[in-house]
Each structure stands twice: as structure tokens, then as C-alpha cells.
Short mmCIF file of C-alpha atoms in Angstrom, two decimals:
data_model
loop_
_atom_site.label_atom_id
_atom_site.label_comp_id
_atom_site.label_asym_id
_atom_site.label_seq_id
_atom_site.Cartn_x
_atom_site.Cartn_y
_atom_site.Cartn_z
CA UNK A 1 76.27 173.34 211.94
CA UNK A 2 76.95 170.59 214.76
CA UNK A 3 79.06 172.46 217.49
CA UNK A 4 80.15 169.58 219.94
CA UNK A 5 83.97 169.28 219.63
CA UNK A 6 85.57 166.08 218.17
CA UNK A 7 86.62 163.65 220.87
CA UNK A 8 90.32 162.85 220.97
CA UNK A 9 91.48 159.42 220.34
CA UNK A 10 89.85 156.88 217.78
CA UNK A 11 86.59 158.27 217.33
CA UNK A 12 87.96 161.71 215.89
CA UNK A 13 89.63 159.52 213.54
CA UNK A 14 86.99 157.32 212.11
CA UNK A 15 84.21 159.96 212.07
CA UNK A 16 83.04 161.14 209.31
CA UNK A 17 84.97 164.18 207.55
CA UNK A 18 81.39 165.89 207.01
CA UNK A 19 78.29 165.29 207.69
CA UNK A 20 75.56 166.33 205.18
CA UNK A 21 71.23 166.56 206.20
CA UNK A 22 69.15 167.29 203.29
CA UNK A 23 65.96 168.29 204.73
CA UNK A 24 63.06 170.14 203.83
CA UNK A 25 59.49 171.53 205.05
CA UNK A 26 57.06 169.14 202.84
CA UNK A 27 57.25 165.89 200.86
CA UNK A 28 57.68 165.76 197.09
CA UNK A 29 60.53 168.84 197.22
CA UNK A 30 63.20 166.28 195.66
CA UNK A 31 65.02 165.81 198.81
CA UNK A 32 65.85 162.23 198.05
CA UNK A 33 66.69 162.99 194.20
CA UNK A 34 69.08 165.97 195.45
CA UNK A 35 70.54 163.54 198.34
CA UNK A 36 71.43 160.37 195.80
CA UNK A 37 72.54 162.73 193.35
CA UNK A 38 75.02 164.92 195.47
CA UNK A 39 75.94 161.82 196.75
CA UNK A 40 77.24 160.57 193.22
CA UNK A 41 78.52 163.09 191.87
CA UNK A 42 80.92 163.86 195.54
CA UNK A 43 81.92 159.82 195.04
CA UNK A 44 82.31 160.59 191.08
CA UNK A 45 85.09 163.51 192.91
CA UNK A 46 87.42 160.61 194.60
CA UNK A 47 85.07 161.28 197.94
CA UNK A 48 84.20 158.00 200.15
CA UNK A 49 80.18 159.00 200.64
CA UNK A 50 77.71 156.83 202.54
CA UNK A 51 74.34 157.64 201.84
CA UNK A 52 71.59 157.23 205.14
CA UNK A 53 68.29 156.53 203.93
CA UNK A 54 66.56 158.66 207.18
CA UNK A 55 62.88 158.78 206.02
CA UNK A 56 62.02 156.71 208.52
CA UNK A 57 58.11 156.37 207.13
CA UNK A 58 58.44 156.33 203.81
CA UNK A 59 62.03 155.42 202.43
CA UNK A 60 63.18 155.40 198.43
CA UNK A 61 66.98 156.24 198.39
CA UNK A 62 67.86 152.93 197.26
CA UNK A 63 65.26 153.18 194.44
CA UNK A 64 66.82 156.68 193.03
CA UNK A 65 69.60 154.99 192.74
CA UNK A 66 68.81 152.05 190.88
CA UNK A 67 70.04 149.74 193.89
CA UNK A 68 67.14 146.19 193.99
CA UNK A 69 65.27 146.52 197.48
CA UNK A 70 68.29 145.79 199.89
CA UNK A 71 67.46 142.21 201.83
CA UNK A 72 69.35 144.71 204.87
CA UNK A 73 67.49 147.78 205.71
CA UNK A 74 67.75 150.24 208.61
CA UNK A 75 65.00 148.34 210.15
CA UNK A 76 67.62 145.37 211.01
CA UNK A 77 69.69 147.98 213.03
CA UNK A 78 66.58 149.32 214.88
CA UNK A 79 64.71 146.69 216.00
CA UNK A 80 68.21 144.67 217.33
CA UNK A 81 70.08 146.02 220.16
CA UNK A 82 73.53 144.21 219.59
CA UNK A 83 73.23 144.53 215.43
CA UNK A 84 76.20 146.28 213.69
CA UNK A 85 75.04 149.27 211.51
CA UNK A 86 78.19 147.78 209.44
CA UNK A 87 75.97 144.91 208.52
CA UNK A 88 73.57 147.17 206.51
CA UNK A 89 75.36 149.08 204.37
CA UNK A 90 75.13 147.88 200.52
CA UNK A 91 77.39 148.69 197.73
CA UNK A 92 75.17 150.95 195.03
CA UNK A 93 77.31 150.39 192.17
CA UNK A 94 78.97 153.29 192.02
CA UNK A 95 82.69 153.35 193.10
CA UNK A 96 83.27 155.04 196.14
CA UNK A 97 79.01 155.42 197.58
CA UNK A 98 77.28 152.72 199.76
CA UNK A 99 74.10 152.60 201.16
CA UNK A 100 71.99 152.01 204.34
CA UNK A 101 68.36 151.69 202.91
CA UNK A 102 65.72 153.48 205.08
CA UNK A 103 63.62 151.37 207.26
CA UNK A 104 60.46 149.31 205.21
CA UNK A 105 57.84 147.52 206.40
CA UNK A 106 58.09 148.69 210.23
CA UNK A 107 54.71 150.05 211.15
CA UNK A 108 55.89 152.43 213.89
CA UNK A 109 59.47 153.42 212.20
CA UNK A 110 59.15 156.96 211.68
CA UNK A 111 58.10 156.95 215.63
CA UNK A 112 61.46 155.57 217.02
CA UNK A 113 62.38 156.15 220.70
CA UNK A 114 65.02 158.56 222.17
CA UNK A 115 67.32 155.59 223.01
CA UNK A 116 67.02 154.11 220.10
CA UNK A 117 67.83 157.62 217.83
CA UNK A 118 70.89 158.23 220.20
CA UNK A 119 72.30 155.25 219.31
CA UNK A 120 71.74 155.66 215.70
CA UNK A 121 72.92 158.59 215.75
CA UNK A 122 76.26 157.81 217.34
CA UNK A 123 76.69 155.04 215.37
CA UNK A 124 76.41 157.13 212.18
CA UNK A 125 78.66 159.64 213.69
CA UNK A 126 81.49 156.81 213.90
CA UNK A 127 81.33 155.73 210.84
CA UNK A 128 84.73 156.18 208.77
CA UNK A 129 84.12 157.93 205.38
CA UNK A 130 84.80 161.22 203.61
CA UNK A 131 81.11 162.20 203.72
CA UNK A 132 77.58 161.11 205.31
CA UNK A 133 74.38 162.37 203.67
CA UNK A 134 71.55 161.26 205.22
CA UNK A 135 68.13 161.96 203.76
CA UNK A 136 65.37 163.21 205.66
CA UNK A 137 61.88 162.46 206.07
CA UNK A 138 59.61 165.34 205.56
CA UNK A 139 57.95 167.44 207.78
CA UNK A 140 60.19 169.16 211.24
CA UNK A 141 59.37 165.64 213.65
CA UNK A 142 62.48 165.94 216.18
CA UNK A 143 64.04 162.60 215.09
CA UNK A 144 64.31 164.56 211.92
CA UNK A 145 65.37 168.04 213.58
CA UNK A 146 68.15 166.03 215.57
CA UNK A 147 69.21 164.49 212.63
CA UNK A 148 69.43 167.54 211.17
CA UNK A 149 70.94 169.62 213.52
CA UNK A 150 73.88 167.23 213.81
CA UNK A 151 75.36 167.57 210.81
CA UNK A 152 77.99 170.15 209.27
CA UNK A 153 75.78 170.85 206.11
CA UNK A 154 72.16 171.25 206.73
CA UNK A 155 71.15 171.18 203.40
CA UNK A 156 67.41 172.43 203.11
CA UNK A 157 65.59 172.12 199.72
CA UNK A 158 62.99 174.32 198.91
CA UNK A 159 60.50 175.17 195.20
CA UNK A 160 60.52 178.55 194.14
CA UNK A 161 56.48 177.79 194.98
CA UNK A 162 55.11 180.31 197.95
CA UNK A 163 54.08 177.14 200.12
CA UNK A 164 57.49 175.61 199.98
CA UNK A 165 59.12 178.51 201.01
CA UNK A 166 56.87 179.25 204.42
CA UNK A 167 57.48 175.60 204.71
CA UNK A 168 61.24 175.94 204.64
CA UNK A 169 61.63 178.69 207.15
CA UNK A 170 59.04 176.57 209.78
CA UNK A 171 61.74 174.13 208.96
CA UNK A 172 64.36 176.17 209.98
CA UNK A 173 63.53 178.40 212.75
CA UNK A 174 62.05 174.67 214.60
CA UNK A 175 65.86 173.31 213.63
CA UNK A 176 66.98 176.65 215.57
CA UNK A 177 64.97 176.15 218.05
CA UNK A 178 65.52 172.66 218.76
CA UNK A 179 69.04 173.32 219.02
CA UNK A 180 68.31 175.87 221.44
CA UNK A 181 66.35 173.70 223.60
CA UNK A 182 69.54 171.17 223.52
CA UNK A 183 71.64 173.88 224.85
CA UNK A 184 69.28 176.12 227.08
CA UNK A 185 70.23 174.66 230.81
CA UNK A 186 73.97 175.38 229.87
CA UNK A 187 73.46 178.54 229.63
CA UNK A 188 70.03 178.88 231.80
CA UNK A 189 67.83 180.51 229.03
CA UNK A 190 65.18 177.46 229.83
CA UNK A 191 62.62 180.39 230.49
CA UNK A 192 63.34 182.57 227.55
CA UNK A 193 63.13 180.05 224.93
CA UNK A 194 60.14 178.87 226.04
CA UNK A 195 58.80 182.47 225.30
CA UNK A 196 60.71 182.05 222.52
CA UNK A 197 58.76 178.97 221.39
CA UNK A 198 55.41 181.00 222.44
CA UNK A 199 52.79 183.18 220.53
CA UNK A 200 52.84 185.81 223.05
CA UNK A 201 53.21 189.50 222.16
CA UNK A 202 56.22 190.59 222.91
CA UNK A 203 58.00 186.97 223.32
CA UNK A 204 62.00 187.32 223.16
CA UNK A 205 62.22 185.29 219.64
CA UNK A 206 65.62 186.34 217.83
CA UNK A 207 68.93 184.88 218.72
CA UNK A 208 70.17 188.82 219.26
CA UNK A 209 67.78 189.19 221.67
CA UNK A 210 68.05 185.93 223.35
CA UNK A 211 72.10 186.77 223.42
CA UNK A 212 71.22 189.80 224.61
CA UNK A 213 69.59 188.33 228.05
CA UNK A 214 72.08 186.11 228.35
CA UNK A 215 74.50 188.71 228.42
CA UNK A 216 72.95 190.56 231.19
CA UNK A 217 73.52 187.80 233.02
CA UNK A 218 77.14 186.49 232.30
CA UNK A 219 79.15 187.79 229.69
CA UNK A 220 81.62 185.29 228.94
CA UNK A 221 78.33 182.77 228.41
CA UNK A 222 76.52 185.27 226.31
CA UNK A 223 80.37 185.33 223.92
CA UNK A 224 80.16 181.52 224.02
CA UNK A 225 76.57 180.94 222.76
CA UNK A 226 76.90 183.64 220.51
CA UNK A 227 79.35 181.78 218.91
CA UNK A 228 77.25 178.78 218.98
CA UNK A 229 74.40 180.27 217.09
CA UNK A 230 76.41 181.48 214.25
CA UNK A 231 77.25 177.41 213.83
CA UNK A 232 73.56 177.44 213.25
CA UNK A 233 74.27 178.20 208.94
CA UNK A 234 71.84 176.49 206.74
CA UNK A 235 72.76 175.57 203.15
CA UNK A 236 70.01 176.31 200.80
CA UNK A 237 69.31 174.33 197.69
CA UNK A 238 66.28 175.43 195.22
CA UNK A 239 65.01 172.85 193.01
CA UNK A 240 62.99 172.59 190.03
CA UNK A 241 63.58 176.27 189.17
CA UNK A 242 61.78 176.73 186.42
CA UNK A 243 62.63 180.49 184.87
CA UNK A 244 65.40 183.12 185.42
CA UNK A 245 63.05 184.84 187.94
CA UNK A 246 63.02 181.12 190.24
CA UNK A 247 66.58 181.44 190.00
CA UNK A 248 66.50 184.85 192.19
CA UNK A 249 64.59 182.76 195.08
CA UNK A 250 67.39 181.54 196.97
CA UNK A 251 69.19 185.24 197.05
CA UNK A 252 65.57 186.31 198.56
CA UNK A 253 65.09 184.13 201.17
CA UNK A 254 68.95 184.46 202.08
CA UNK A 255 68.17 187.60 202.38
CA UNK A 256 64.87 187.52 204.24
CA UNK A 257 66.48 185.14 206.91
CA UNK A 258 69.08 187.77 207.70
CA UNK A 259 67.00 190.83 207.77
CA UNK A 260 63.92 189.03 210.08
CA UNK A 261 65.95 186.39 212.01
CA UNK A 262 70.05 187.54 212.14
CA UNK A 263 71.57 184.79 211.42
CA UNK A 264 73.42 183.86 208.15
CA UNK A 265 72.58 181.20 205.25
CA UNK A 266 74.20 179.74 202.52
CA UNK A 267 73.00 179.63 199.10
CA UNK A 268 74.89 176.57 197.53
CA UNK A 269 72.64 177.20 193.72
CA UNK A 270 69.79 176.05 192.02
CA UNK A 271 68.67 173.06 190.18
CA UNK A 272 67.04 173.77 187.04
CA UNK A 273 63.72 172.41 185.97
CA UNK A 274 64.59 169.05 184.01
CA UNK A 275 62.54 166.89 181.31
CA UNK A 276 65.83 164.31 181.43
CA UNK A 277 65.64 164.42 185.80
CA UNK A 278 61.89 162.82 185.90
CA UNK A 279 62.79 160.42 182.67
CA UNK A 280 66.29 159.41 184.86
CA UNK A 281 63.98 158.73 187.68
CA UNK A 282 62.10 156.78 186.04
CA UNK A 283 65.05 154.50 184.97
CA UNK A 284 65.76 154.53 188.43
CA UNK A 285 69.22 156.21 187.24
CA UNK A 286 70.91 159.36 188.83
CA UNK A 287 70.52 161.81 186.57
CA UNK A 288 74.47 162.88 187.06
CA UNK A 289 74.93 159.64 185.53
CA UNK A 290 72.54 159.37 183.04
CA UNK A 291 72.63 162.79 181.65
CA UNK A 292 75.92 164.24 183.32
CA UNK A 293 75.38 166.93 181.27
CA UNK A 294 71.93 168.09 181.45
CA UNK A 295 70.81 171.30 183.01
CA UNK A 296 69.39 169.50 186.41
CA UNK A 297 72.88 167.08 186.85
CA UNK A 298 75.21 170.42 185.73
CA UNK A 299 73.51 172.05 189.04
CA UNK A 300 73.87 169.06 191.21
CA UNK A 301 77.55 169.00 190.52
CA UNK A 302 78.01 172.94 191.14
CA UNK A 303 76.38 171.87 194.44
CA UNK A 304 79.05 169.55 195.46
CA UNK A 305 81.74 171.57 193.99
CA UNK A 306 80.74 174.51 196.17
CA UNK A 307 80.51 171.94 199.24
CA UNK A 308 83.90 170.14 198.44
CA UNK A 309 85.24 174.65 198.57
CA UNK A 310 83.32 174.82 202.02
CA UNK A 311 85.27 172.11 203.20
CA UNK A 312 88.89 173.33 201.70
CA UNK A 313 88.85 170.27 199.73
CA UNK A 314 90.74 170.47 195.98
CA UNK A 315 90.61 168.23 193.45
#
């Protein structure tokens, strides 16, 4: 998904081979359960994974995976300017996955300023491992668009429930648009996507059409942003599917995304409904390593087996 070319010279070569957002429209959609559990099972696969506790008002990551509240949080990096975000990653246990827990006890966390997002954000984007998963806060906030739109997996989690699923494409078409509004002086669409962004009949509101201005423009820019809006590929994950028929959700709103909107999405599988995923939870276990071979931690790992194939990587 994120579109900037690597740098040359030591920062292409201790950034992060992926990045990976898990986002979603609402709370309680298992965001952080999918997030510490793809990050397991991709460490359990000889990956180096760092997990980013990014729910900036209401973190758990380090609970779901079993880890005691960390005396180092995100909140240490925040709140001091010359602070390493080196000194706040924790070891979780597992070989190959650390941990920077999620900010705690900061009133005004989830409400961090620009400066202080940029810099976390290119201090995560230096940081040398095989993957970066950073779980998101609810809710499309743009700390957690930015965040989102950064990465090389967008991973958005949805129920097969109607509500999560209008929640999940508000999620995604404010991600699109947010990364249009990064991009629109380059290629001076500022007026069209703020029609775009507008309720007005007849507002220009698909990237085909928005391409399509841009092209009558300059050509050459219309080939380049094209290209820059197919980057924009979500992965979808559903969770908690509870019957064959909740399987069948993801191919739907694949489907529905390409018919109403043009652009393509991924469907990386479901996670099925689990008795054994609530009573890990409760352990404060991941369920891929408490039941590796339950129906809930068999998805999980299909997830980052079809991820690791994204990425051309073989066991």
C-alpha cells in the first residue's frame, strides 16, 4: 500500500521488510487478537516481527499476549523528545516477536500532535526486522489513517455482522481518501477531492473519475497517479465467522468494492468462530499457541501463510 520509494543508503537497509496495519471500522472486531496472533504465528515461520501496540486510547497487545504490563510503554517515547524507541521494545516470550506496548495512563494519547506522529512514524519505519504489525485503534482518526496508509499490508478486519461491514468500507474509502489528500498538490486535484470528500450531487468520487480529470490535464501525471491508486490494495480479514454462509462475506465485499469503487482488494481468509479463542484469551495465551490446532489458530496461520506468498517469501 505505501508508495514512497525506499531511500538508498542505510535506511533501505534497516527498514522493515513489510509493514503490516490491522485496522478496522469499530472496537471489539478482534483487531488486537488477529494482530498478536499473526504476529506469532509469522515469528513461529523463522520471521523477525515487532509488534506496535498503536491504540493510542485504549491499548491491550501486551495483555493478548500474556506479556506483565511492560514498566516501558509507548508513552516513554512520546512524551520525550531525545528517547530511543529502542528503549521500549520488550521481549514477549516468543522467539523471534518483541513488543512496544501501546501508550497507558496518558490522558490525551490517542490525541498526539503531527510532529510528534511523524516522528513515530519514521522511527517505526527504521526499525530493522522482517515484519512490523502495528495495531490500530478503532474508529478512522487520521493518526490511525496515516498509520494505516503507510504500511504494505493494510489489513482491515471486519464481522460478517451488517454494521461491521458499513463500518469497514467508511474505513476504507477515508484511508483512500486520506491518501489522496497526501498526494493532491502533486498532482493539483486539491479541488476535486474536496468534491470528492463532499455530499454534493454529482461530486467526482471514484478514483476513475478523479484519473480521468487528471488526465485532461497532463497525461503522463494522470499514468503516474493511476499507478499510485492501484498501491491503494486492502487485505481483508473476516473474523468470528460463524457458518458457511459468513464464510462467503469476504468474496462479497471484494466484490462490492470493485464493482462501486474500482479499485482491487485482497481477501487473505476467514477466522472461524472459536470456543478455544475467547478461553485462550482469557489465559492471556495466543490461541496459535495454545490451541495451534483449533479452527480460529488454523485460520490465523493460513493468514500469514498467504502474506509470507504476497511477499515471495518460502519456507
Amino acid at each position: 500500500m505505501r508508495t514512497d520509494p525506499e531511500s538508498p543508503g542505510i535506511l533501505a537497509r534497516n527498514r522493515p521488510h513489510r509493514i503490516i496495519a490491522v485496522g478496522g471500522g469499530k472496537g471489539g472486531i478482534g483487531k488486537s487478537l488477529v494482530s498478536a496472533n499473526l504476529g506469532v504465528a509469522l515469528a513461529l515461520r523463522g520471521q523477525r516481527v515487532l509488534l506496535v501496540d498503536a491504540d493510542l486510547g485504549g491499548a491491550n497487545l501486551h495483555t493478548c499476549l500474556g506479556v506483565a504490563q511492560p514498566t516501558a510503554t509507548l508513552s516513554d517515547f512520546m512524551l520525550r523528545p531525545k528517547a530511543r524507541l529502542e528503549d521500549v521494545i520488550v521481549p514477549t516470550g516468543v522467539t523471534n516477536l518483541s513488543l512496544i506496548a501501546g501508550a497507558l495512563d496518558v490522558l490525551d494519547a490517542a490525541n498526539i500532535k503531527y510532529a510528534q506522529k511523524q516522528r513515530l512514524l519514521r522511527s517505526l519505519q527504521t526499525q530493522s526486522v522482517d515484519y512490523l504489525i502495528i495495531d490500530l485503534g478503532a474508529g478512522s482518526s487520521f493518526n490511525t489513517l496515516d498509520f494505516f496508509i503507510i504500511a504494505d499490508h493494510g489489513v482491515l478486519v471486519l464481522l460478517p455482522e451488517p454494521t461491521s461491514v458499513e463500518n469497514a468500507y467508511r474505513f476504507i474509502k477515508a484511508a483512500f481518501y486520506r491518501r489522496l489528500q497526501q498526494v493532491e498538490s502533486q498532482y493539483g486535484i486539491e479541488r476535486l477531492v474536496e468534491r470528492a470528500l463532499s455530499t454534493r450531487e454529482g461530486a467526482a468520487r471514484t478514483p476513475h473519475q478523479i484519473i480521468q480529470h487528471v488526465r485532461q490535464q497532463n497525461a503522463a501525471l494522470a499514468e503516474r497517479l493511476e499507478k499510485e491508486l492501484a498501491a491503494f490494495r486492502v487485505k481483508l480479514v473476516l473474523n468470528q465467522a460463524r457458518s458457511d454462509g459468513d464464510l462467503n462475506v469476504g468474496a462479497a465485499v471484494v466484490s462490492a468494492w470493485k464493482k462501486f469503487f474500482g479499485l482491487e482488494m485482497d481477501d487473505l481468509g476467514a477466522i472461524r468462530y472459536d470456543d478455544e479463542a475467547w478461553r485462550a484469551v482469557r489465559k492471556r495465551r495466543p490461541i496459535v499457541l495454545e490451541k495451534p490446532e483449533s479452527p480460529a489458530a488454523i485460520g490465523i496461520q493460513r493468514i500469514a501463510d498467504r502474506l509470507l506468498a504476497l511477499d515471495g517469501v518460502t519456507g
